[in-house]
Short mmCIF file of C-alpha atoms in Angstrom, two decimals:
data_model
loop_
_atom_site.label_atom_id
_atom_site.label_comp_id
_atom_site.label_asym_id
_atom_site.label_seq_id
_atom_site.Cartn_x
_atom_site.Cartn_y
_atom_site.Cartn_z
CA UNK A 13 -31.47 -8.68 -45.58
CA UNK A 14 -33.29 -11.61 -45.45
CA UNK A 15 -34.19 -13.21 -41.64
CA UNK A 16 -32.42 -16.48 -43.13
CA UNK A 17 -29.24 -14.07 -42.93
CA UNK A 18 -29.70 -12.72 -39.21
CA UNK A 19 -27.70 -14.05 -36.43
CA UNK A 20 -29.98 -15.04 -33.16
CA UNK A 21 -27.85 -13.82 -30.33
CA UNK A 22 -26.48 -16.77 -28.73
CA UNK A 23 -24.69 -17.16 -32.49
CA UNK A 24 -23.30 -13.71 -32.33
CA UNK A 25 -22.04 -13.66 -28.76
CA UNK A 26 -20.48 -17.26 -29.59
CA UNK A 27 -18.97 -15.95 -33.09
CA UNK A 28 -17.48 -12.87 -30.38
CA UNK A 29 -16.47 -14.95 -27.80
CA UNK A 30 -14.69 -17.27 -30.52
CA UNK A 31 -12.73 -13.85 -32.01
CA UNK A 32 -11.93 -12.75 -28.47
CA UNK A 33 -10.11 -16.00 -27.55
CA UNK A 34 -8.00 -15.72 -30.84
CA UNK A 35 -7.09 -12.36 -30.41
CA UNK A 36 -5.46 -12.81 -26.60
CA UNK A 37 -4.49 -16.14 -27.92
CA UNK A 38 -2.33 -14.03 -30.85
CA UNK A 39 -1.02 -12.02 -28.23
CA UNK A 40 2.53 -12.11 -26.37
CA UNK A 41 1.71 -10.44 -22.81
CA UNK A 42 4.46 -12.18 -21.04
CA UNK A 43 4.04 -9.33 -18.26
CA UNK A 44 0.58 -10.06 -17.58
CA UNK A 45 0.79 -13.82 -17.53
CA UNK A 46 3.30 -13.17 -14.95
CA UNK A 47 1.30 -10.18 -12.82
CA UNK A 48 -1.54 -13.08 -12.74
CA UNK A 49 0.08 -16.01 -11.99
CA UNK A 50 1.43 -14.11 -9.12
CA UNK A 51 -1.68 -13.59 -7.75
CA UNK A 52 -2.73 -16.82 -7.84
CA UNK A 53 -0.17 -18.17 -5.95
CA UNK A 54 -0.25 -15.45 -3.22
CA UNK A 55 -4.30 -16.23 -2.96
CA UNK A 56 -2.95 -20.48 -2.47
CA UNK A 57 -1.08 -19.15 0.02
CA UNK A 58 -3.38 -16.95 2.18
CA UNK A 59 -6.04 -19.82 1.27
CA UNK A 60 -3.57 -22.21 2.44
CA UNK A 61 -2.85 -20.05 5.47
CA UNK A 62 -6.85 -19.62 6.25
CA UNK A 63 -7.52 -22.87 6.24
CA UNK A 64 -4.84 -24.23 8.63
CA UNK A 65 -5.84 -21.27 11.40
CA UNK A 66 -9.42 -22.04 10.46
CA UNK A 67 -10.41 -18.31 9.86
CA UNK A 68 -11.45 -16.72 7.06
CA UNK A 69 -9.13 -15.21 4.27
CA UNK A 70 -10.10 -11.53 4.71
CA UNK A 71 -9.02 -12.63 8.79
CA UNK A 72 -5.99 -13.81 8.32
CA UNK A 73 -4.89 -10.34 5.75
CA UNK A 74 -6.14 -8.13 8.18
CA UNK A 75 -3.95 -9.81 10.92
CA UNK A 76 -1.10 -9.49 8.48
CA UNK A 77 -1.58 -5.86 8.24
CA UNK A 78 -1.36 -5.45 11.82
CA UNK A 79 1.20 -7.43 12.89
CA UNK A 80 3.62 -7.80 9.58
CA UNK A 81 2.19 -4.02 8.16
CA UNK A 82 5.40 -3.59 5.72
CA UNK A 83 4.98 -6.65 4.37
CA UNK A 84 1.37 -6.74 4.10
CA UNK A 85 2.07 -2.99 2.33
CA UNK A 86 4.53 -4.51 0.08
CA UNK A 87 2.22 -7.27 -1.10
CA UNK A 88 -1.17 -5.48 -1.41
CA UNK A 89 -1.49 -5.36 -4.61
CA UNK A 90 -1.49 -9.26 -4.62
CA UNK A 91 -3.69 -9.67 -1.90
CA UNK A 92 -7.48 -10.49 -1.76
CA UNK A 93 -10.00 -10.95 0.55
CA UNK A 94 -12.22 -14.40 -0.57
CA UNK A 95 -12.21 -15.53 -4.56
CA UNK A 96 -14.83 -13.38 -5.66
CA UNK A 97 -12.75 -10.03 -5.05
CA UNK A 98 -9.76 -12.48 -6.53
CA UNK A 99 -11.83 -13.46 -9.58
CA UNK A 100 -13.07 -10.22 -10.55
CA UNK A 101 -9.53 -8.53 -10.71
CA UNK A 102 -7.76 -11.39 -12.31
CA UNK A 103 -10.27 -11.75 -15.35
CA UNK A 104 -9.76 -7.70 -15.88
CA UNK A 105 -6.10 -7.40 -14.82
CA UNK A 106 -5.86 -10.80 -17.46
CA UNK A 107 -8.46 -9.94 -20.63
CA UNK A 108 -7.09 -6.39 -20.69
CA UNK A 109 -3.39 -6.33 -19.58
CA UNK A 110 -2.84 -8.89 -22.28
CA UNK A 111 -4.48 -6.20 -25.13
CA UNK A 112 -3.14 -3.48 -23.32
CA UNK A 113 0.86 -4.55 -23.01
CA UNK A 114 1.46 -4.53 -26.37
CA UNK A 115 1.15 -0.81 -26.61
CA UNK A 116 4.40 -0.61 -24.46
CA UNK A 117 7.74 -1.93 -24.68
CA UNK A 118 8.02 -4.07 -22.05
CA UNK A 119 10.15 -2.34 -19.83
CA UNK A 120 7.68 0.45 -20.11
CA UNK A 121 4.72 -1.89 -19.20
CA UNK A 122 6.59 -2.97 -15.91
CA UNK A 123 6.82 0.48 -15.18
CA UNK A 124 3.72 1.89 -15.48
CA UNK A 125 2.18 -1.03 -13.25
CA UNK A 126 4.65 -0.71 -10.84
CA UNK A 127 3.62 2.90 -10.66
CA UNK A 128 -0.14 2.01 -11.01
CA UNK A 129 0.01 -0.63 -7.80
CA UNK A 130 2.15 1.85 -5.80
CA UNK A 131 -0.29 5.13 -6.67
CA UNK A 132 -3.41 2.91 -5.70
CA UNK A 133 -2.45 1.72 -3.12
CA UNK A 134 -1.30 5.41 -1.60
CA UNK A 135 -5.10 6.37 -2.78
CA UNK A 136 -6.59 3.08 -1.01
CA UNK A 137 -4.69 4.16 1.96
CA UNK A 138 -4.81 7.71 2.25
CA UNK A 139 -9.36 7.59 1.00
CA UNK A 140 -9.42 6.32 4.39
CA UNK A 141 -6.73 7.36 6.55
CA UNK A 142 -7.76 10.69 6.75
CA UNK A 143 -11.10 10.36 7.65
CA UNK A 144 -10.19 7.98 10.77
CA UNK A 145 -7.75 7.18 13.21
CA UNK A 146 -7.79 3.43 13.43
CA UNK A 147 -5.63 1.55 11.40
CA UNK A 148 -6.74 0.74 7.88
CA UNK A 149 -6.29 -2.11 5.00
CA UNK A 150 -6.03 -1.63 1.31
CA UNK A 151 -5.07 -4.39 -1.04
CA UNK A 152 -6.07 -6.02 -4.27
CA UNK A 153 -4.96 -6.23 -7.38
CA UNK A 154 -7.98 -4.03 -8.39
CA UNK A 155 -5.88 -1.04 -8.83
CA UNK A 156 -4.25 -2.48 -11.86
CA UNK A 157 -7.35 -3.69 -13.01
CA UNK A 158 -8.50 -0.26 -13.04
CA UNK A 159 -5.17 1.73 -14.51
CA UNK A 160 -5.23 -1.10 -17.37
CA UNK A 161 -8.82 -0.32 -18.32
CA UNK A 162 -8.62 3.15 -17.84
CA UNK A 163 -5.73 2.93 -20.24
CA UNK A 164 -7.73 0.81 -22.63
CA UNK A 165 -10.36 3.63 -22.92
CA UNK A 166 -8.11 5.31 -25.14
CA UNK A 167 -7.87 1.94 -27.73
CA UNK A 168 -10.51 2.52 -30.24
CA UNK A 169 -9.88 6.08 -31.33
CA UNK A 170 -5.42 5.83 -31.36
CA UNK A 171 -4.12 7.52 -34.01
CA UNK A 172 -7.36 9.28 -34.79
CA UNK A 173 -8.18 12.82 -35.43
CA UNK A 174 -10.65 12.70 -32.48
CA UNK A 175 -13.44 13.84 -35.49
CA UNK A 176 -16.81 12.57 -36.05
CA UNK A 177 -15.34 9.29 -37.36
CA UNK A 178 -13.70 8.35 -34.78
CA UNK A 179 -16.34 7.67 -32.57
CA UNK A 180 -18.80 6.04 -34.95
CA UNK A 181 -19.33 2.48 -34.69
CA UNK A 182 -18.50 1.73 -37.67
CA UNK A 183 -14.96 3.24 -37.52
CA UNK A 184 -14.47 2.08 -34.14
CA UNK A 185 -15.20 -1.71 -36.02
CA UNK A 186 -12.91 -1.08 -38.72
CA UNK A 187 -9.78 0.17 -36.68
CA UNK A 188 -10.19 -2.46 -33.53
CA UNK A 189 -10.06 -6.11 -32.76
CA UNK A 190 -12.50 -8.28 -30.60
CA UNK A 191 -9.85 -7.73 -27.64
CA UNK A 192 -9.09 -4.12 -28.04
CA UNK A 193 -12.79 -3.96 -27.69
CA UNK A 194 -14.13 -5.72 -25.22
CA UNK A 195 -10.82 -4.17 -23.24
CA UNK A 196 -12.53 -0.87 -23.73
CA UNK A 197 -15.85 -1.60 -22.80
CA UNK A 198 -13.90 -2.21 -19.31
CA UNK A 199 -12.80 0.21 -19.48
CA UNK A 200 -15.70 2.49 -19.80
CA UNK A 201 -17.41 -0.13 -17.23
CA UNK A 202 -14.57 0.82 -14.56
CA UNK A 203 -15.27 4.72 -15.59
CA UNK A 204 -19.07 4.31 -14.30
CA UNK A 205 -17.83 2.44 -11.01
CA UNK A 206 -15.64 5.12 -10.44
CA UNK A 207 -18.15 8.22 -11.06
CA UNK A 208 -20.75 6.23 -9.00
CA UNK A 209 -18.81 5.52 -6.20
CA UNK A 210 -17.39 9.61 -6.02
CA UNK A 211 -21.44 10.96 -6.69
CA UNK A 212 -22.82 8.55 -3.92
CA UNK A 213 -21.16 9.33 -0.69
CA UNK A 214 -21.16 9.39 1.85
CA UNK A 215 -19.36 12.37 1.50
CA UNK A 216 -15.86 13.12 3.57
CA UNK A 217 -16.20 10.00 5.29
CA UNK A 218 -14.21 7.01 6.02
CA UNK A 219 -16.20 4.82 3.39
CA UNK A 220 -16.87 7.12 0.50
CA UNK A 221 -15.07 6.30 -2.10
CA UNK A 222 -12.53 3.12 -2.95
CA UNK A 223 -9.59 5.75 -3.72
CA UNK A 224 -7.62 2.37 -5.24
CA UNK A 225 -10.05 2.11 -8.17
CA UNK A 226 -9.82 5.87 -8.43
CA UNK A 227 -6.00 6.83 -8.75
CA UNK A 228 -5.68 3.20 -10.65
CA UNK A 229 -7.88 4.72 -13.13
CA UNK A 230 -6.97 8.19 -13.47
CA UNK A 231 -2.86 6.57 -14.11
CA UNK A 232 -4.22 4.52 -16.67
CA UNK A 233 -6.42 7.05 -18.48
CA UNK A 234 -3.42 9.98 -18.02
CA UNK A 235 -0.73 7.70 -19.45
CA UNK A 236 -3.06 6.57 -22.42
CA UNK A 237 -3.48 10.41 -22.73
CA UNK A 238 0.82 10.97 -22.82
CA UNK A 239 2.28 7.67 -24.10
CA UNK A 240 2.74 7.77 -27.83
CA UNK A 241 4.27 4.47 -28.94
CA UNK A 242 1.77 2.15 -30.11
CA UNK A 243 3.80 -0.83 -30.50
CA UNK A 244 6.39 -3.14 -28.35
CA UNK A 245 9.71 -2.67 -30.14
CA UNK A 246 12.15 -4.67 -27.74
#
């Protein structure tokens, strides 16, 4: 191959970014849109909130967990501290719920993040409760973010024979799309954050591990690991 026929970088991670966009713009993720769009507006309103009381957002939640707890419990997984911890989820919960949905039909999808928000936020709570007595937050859409890309691990070797092939790159090329990969490398991303955070410690304590990011993941990867049906039918 001739160096007139290699791509410089910046023209291969434009030529990727341009198949990404039309893959999730080919997509129907009705689900998702709606997931994120509700957390958008509950951030306008905390924002909205912060700003009249003149405190900061991660305040103002914490106040709500201690004087309204069931419905600061009820809307945790919507909740977020400042816009970075609200960015971060919505671009994963976004990019990789929208490649991720259509493996479900869409009753099925609503399901499993139902179950994936309440199981998280059971781990958020209970990584900390029992190492302390004091009352304790958890809340962010981050345990979706995390059961959608542990799901999406599973993406480029379905309906595989788990051989040799199926982990080479260039099968992995052939049998996935720009989304379903870049959905996986999030998922192998939020695999790494996960093992980190357990291997680090502090041990047993009250900060060791964010058990959110670690029950969202583990539902993702275990119903990627049981669900079979590999298209939306109704």
């Amino acid at each position: 191959m001739s160096d007139a026929n290699v791509e410089s970088p910046v023209a291969l991670a434009r030529r990727g970014a341009r198949a990404l966009v039309a893959d999730l713009r080919e997509r129907d993720a009705p689900v998702t849109a709606l997931v994120v769009a509700s957390v958008l507006l509950v951030f306008a309103v905390q924002a909205i909130t912060a700003l009249r009381l003149d405190a900061p957002i991660g305040v103002v939640t914490a106040s709500v967990f201690v004087g309204e707890p069931a419905l600061a419990w009820a809307l945790s997984p919507l909740l977020h501290r400042d816009v970075g911890h609200l960015a971060s989820n919505v671009l994963v919960v976004a990019v990789v719920g929208t490649v991720v949905e259509g493996r479900f039909r869409r009753r099925d999808y609503v399901v499993f993040l139902l179950g994936a928000a309440v199981l998280a936020a059971l781990g958020g709570y209970l990584s900390k409760a029992v190492f302390t007595m004091r009352p304790v937050t958890a809340y962010g859409a981050s345990g979706l973010a995390y059961a959608v890309a542990g799901y999406a691990l599973s993406l480029p070797v379905l309906g595989t024979s788990l051989d040799a092939d199926a982990f080479s790159v260039r099968g992995i090329l052939a049998r996935t799309t720009a989304g379903e990969r870049v959905a996986a490398i999030f998922g192998v991303a939020a695999t790494v954050t996960v093992a980190v955070d357990v291997a680090t410690g502090p041990y047993l304590a009250f900060d060791w591990l964010n058990g959110a990011h670690l029950v969202g993941l583990l539902v993702g990867a275990w119903t990627a690991g049981t669900h079979h049906l590999h298209a939306r039918t109704g």
